[in-house]
Coordinates of C-alpha atoms and ligand atoms in Angstrom, one line a residue:
X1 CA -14.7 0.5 21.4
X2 CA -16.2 -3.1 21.7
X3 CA -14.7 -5.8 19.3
X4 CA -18.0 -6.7 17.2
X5 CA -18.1 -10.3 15.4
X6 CA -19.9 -11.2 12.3
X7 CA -20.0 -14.4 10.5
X8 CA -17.6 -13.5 8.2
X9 CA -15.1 -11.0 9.7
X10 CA -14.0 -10.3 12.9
X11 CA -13.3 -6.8 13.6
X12 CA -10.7 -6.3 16.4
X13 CA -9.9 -3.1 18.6
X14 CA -7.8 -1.2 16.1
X15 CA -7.4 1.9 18.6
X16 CA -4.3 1.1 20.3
X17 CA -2.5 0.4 16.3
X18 CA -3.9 3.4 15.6
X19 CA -2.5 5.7 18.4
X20 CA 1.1 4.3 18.1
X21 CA 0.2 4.8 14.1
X22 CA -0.9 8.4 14.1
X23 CA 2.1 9.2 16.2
X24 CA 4.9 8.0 13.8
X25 CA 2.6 9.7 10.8
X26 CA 2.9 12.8 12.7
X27 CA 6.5 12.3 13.1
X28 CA 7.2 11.5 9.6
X29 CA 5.2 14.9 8.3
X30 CA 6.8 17.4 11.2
X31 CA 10.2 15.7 9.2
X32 CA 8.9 15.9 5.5
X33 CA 7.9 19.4 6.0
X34 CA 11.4 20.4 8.0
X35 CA 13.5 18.2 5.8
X36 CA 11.3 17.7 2.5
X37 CA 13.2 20.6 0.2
X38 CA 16.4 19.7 1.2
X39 CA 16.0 15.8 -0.2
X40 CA 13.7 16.7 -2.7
X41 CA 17.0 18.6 -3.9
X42 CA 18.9 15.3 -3.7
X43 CA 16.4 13.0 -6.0
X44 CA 16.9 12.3 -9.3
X45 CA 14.3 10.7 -10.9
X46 CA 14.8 7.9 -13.7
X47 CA 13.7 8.4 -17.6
X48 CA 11.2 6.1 -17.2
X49 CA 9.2 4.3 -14.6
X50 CA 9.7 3.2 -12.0
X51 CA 11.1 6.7 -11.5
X52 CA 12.3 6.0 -8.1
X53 CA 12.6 2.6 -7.1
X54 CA 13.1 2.0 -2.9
X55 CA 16.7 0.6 -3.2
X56 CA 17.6 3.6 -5.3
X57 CA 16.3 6.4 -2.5
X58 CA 19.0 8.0 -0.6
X59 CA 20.0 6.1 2.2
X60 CA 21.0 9.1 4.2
X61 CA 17.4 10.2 3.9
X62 CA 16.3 7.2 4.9
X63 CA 18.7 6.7 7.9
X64 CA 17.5 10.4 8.8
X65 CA 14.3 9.5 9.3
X66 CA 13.8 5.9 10.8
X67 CA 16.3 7.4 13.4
X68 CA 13.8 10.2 14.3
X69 CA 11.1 7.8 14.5
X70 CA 13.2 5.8 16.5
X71 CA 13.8 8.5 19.1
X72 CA 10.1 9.3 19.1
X73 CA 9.8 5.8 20.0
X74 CA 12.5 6.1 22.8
X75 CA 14.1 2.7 21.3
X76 CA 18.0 3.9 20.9
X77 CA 20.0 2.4 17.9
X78 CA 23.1 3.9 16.6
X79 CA 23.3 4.9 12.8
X80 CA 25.4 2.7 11.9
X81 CA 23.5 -0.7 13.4
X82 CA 20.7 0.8 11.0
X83 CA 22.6 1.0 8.0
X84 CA 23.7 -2.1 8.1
X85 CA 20.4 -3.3 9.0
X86 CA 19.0 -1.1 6.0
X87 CA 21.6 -3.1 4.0
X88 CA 21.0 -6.4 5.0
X89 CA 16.9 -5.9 4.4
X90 CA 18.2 -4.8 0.6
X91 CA 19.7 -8.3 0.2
X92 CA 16.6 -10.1 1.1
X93 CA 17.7 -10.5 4.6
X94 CA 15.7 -9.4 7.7
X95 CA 16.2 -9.7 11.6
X96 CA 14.9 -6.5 12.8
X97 CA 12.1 -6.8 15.6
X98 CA 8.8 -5.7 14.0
X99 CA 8.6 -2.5 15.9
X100 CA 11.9 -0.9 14.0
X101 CA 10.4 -2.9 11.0
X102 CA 7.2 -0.8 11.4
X103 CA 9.9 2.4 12.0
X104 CA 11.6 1.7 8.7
X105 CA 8.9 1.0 6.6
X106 CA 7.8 4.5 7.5
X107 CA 10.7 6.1 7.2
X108 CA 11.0 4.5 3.4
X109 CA 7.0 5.7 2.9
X110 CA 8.1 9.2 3.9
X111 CA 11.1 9.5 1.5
X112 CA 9.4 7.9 -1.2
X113 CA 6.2 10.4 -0.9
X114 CA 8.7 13.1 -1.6
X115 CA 9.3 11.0 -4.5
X116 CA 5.8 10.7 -5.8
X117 CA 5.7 14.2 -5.4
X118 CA 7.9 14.8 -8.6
X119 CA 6.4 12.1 -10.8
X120 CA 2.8 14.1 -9.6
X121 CA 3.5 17.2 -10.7
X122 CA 4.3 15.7 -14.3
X123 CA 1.1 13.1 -13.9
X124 CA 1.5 9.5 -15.6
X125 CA -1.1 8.0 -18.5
X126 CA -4.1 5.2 -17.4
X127 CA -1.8 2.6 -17.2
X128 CA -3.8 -0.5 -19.4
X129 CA -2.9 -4.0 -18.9
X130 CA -1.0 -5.1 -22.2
X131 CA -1.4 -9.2 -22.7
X132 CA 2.1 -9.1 -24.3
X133 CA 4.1 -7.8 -21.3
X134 CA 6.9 -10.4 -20.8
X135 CA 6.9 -9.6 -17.1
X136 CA 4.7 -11.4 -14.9
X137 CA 1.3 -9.6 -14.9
X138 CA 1.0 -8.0 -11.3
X139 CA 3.8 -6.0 -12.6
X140 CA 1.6 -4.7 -15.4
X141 CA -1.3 -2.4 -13.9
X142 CA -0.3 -3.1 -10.3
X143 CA 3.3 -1.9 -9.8
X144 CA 3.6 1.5 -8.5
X145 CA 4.7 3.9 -11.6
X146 CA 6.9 5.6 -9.1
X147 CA 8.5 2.7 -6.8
X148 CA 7.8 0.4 -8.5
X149 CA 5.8 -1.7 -5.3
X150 CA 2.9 -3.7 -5.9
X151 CA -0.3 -2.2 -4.8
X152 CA -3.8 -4.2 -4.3
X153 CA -5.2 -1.2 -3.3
X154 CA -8.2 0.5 -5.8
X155 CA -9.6 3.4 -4.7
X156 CA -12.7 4.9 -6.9
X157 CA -12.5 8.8 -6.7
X158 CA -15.0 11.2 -6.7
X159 CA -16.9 12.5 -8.6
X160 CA -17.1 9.8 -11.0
X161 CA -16.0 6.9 -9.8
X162 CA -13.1 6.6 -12.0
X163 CA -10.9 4.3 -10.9
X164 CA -7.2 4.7 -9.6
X165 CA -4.6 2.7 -8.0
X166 CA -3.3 3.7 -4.9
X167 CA 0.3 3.1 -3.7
X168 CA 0.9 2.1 -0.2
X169 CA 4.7 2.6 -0.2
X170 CA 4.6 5.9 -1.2
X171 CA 1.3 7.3 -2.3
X172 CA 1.4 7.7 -5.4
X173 CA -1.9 7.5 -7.9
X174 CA -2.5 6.6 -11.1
X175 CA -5.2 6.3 -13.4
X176 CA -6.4 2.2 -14.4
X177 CA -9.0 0.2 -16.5
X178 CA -12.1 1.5 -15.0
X179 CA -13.9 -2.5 -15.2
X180 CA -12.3 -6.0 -14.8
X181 CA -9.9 -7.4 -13.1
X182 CA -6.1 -5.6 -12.7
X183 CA -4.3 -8.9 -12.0
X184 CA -5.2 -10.9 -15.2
X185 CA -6.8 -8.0 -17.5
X186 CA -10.3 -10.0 -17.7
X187 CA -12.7 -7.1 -18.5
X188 CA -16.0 -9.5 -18.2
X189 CA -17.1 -7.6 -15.0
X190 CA -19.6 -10.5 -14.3
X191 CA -16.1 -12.5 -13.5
X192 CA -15.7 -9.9 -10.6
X193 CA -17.6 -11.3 -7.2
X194 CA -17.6 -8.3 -4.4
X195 CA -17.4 -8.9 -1.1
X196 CA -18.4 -6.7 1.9
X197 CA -19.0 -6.6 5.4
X198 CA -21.0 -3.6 7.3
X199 CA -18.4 -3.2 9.2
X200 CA -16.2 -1.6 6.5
X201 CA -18.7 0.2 4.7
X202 CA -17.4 1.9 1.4
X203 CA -14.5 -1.1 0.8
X204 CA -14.8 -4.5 -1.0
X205 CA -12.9 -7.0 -1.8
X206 CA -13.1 -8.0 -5.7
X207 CA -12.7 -11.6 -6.4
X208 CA -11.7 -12.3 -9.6
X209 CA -13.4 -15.8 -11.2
X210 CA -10.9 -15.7 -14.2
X211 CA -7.5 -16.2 -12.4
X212 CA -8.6 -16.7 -8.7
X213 CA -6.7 -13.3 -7.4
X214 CA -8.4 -10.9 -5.5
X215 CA -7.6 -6.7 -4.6
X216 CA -9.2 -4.4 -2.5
X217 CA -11.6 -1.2 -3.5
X218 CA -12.3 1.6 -1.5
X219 CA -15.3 3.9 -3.1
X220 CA -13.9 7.5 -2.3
X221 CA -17.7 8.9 -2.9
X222 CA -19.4 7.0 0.0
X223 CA -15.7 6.9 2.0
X224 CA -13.8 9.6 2.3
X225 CA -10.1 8.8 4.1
X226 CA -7.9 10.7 4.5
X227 CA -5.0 8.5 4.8
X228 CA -5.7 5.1 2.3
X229 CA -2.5 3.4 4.2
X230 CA -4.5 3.5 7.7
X231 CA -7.5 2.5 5.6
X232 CA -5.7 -0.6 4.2
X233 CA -4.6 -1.3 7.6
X234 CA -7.6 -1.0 9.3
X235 CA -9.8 -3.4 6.6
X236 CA -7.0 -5.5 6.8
X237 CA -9.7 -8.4 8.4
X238 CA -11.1 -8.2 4.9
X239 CA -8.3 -9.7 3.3
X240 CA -7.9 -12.6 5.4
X241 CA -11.5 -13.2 5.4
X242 CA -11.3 -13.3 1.0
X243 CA -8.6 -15.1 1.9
X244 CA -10.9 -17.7 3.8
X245 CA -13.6 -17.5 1.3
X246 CA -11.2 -18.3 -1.5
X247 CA -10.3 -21.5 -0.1
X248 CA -13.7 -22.5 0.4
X249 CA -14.4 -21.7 -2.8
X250 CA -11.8 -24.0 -4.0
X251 CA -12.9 -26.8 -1.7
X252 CA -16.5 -26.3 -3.4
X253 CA -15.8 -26.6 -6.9
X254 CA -13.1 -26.0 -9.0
X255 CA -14.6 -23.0 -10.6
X256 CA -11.7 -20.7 -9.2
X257 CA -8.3 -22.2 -10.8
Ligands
LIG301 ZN1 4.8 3.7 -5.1
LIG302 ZN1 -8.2 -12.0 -12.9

């Protein structure tokens, strides 16, 4: 794979991420399907959302996991050195090395998939943004039903482009305004400026004008992933080249706030 350059985004070789990627993945499905039943057993769900949020998933499950992943990984860690590192992250606190960072992050992604699983069978309404929420508005459309994680990821899904949010903690999706922007609740859609690059065909960046905010779509009619997490990963480029244009933006004029 050659590393191509464009003028505005610089794609890097992605292969060698992606092996050590696909490898946990694998690792965290052999688990979910050996261990999945047993824990789904063990969750209890909230009344309302979010139904499951991360600091509420079973920390045995959790522990379970990262430790497999850590074996696969041949890095050797006793249990209790991870729950206390699992407790420290809970506080706020992290001084893992980004390796067993990576480890644990899966390992939370693959207990809270089982999660999404439940709230899935039972299927959530098109969350709308609502003006009068009193908490701050990325929680409103963006914040995962389930965990309760903020997503930037959109994905429009065949056949008709309707649009949905797509969790990257633990998968879950759920139905959103189809037009506008999600952070503010604009719905002028000429207050949207898409970016793209042909090196990520299928994905743009939306840039709203209103509020200055920006989250990334996916059209799942000309792109069809089968893992979105990988495909957030992968266009991650994207994101630091809106990123880039923003401030440039701002430089120009103050049309952005
Ligand atoms: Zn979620
Ligand atoms: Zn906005």
């Amino acid at each position: 794979m050659v590393a191509k350059k464009s003028k505005w985004v610089a794609a890097a070789d992605l292969e060698p991420a992606y092996r050590k990627y696909r490898q946990l993945k694998q690792e965290v499905d052999a688990w979910r399907q050996e261990r999945g039943s047993y824990w789904l057993a063990n969750l209890s769900p909230a009344g309302k959302s979010p139904y499951l949020p991360i600091v509420d998933l079973p920390e045995d499950a959790i522990i379970e996991l990262w430790q497999r992943l850590n074996l696969s990984a041949k890095a050797e860690i006793t249990d209790s050195a991870l729950r206390e590192m699992w407790r420290q992250l809970k506080q706020g606190q992290n001084a893992m090395d980004p390796e067993t960072a990576t480890r644990l992050q899966m390992a939370v992604s693959g207990v809270a998939k089982l999660a999404s699983r439940i709230v899935d069978e039972k299927g959530v309404p098109e969350q709308k943004y609502n003006p009068r929420a009193s908490e701050s508005p990325e929680k409103n459309v963006l914040a995962c039903p389930v965990c309760g994680e903020i997503s930037t990821l959109a994905v429009l899904t065949q056949p008709d482009g309707k649009r949905m949010m797509h969790c990257t903690t633990c998968s879950f999706e759920w139905p959103v305004q189809r037009t506008g922007c999600l952070f503010c609740g604009s719905e002028d859609s000429k207050q949207l400026i898409y970016l793209n690059n042909e090196d990520f065909p299928g994905v743009e960046m939306a840039v709203c004008q209103v509020c200055g905010k920006y989250f990334k779509e996916i059209d799942g009619r000309k792109l069809s992933a089968a893992d979105y997490v990988w495909e957030d990963l992968r266009t991650l480029p994207l994101n630091f080249a809106t990123e880039r244009w923003i401030e440039e933006q701002v430089k120009k004029n103050n049309q952005i706030h």
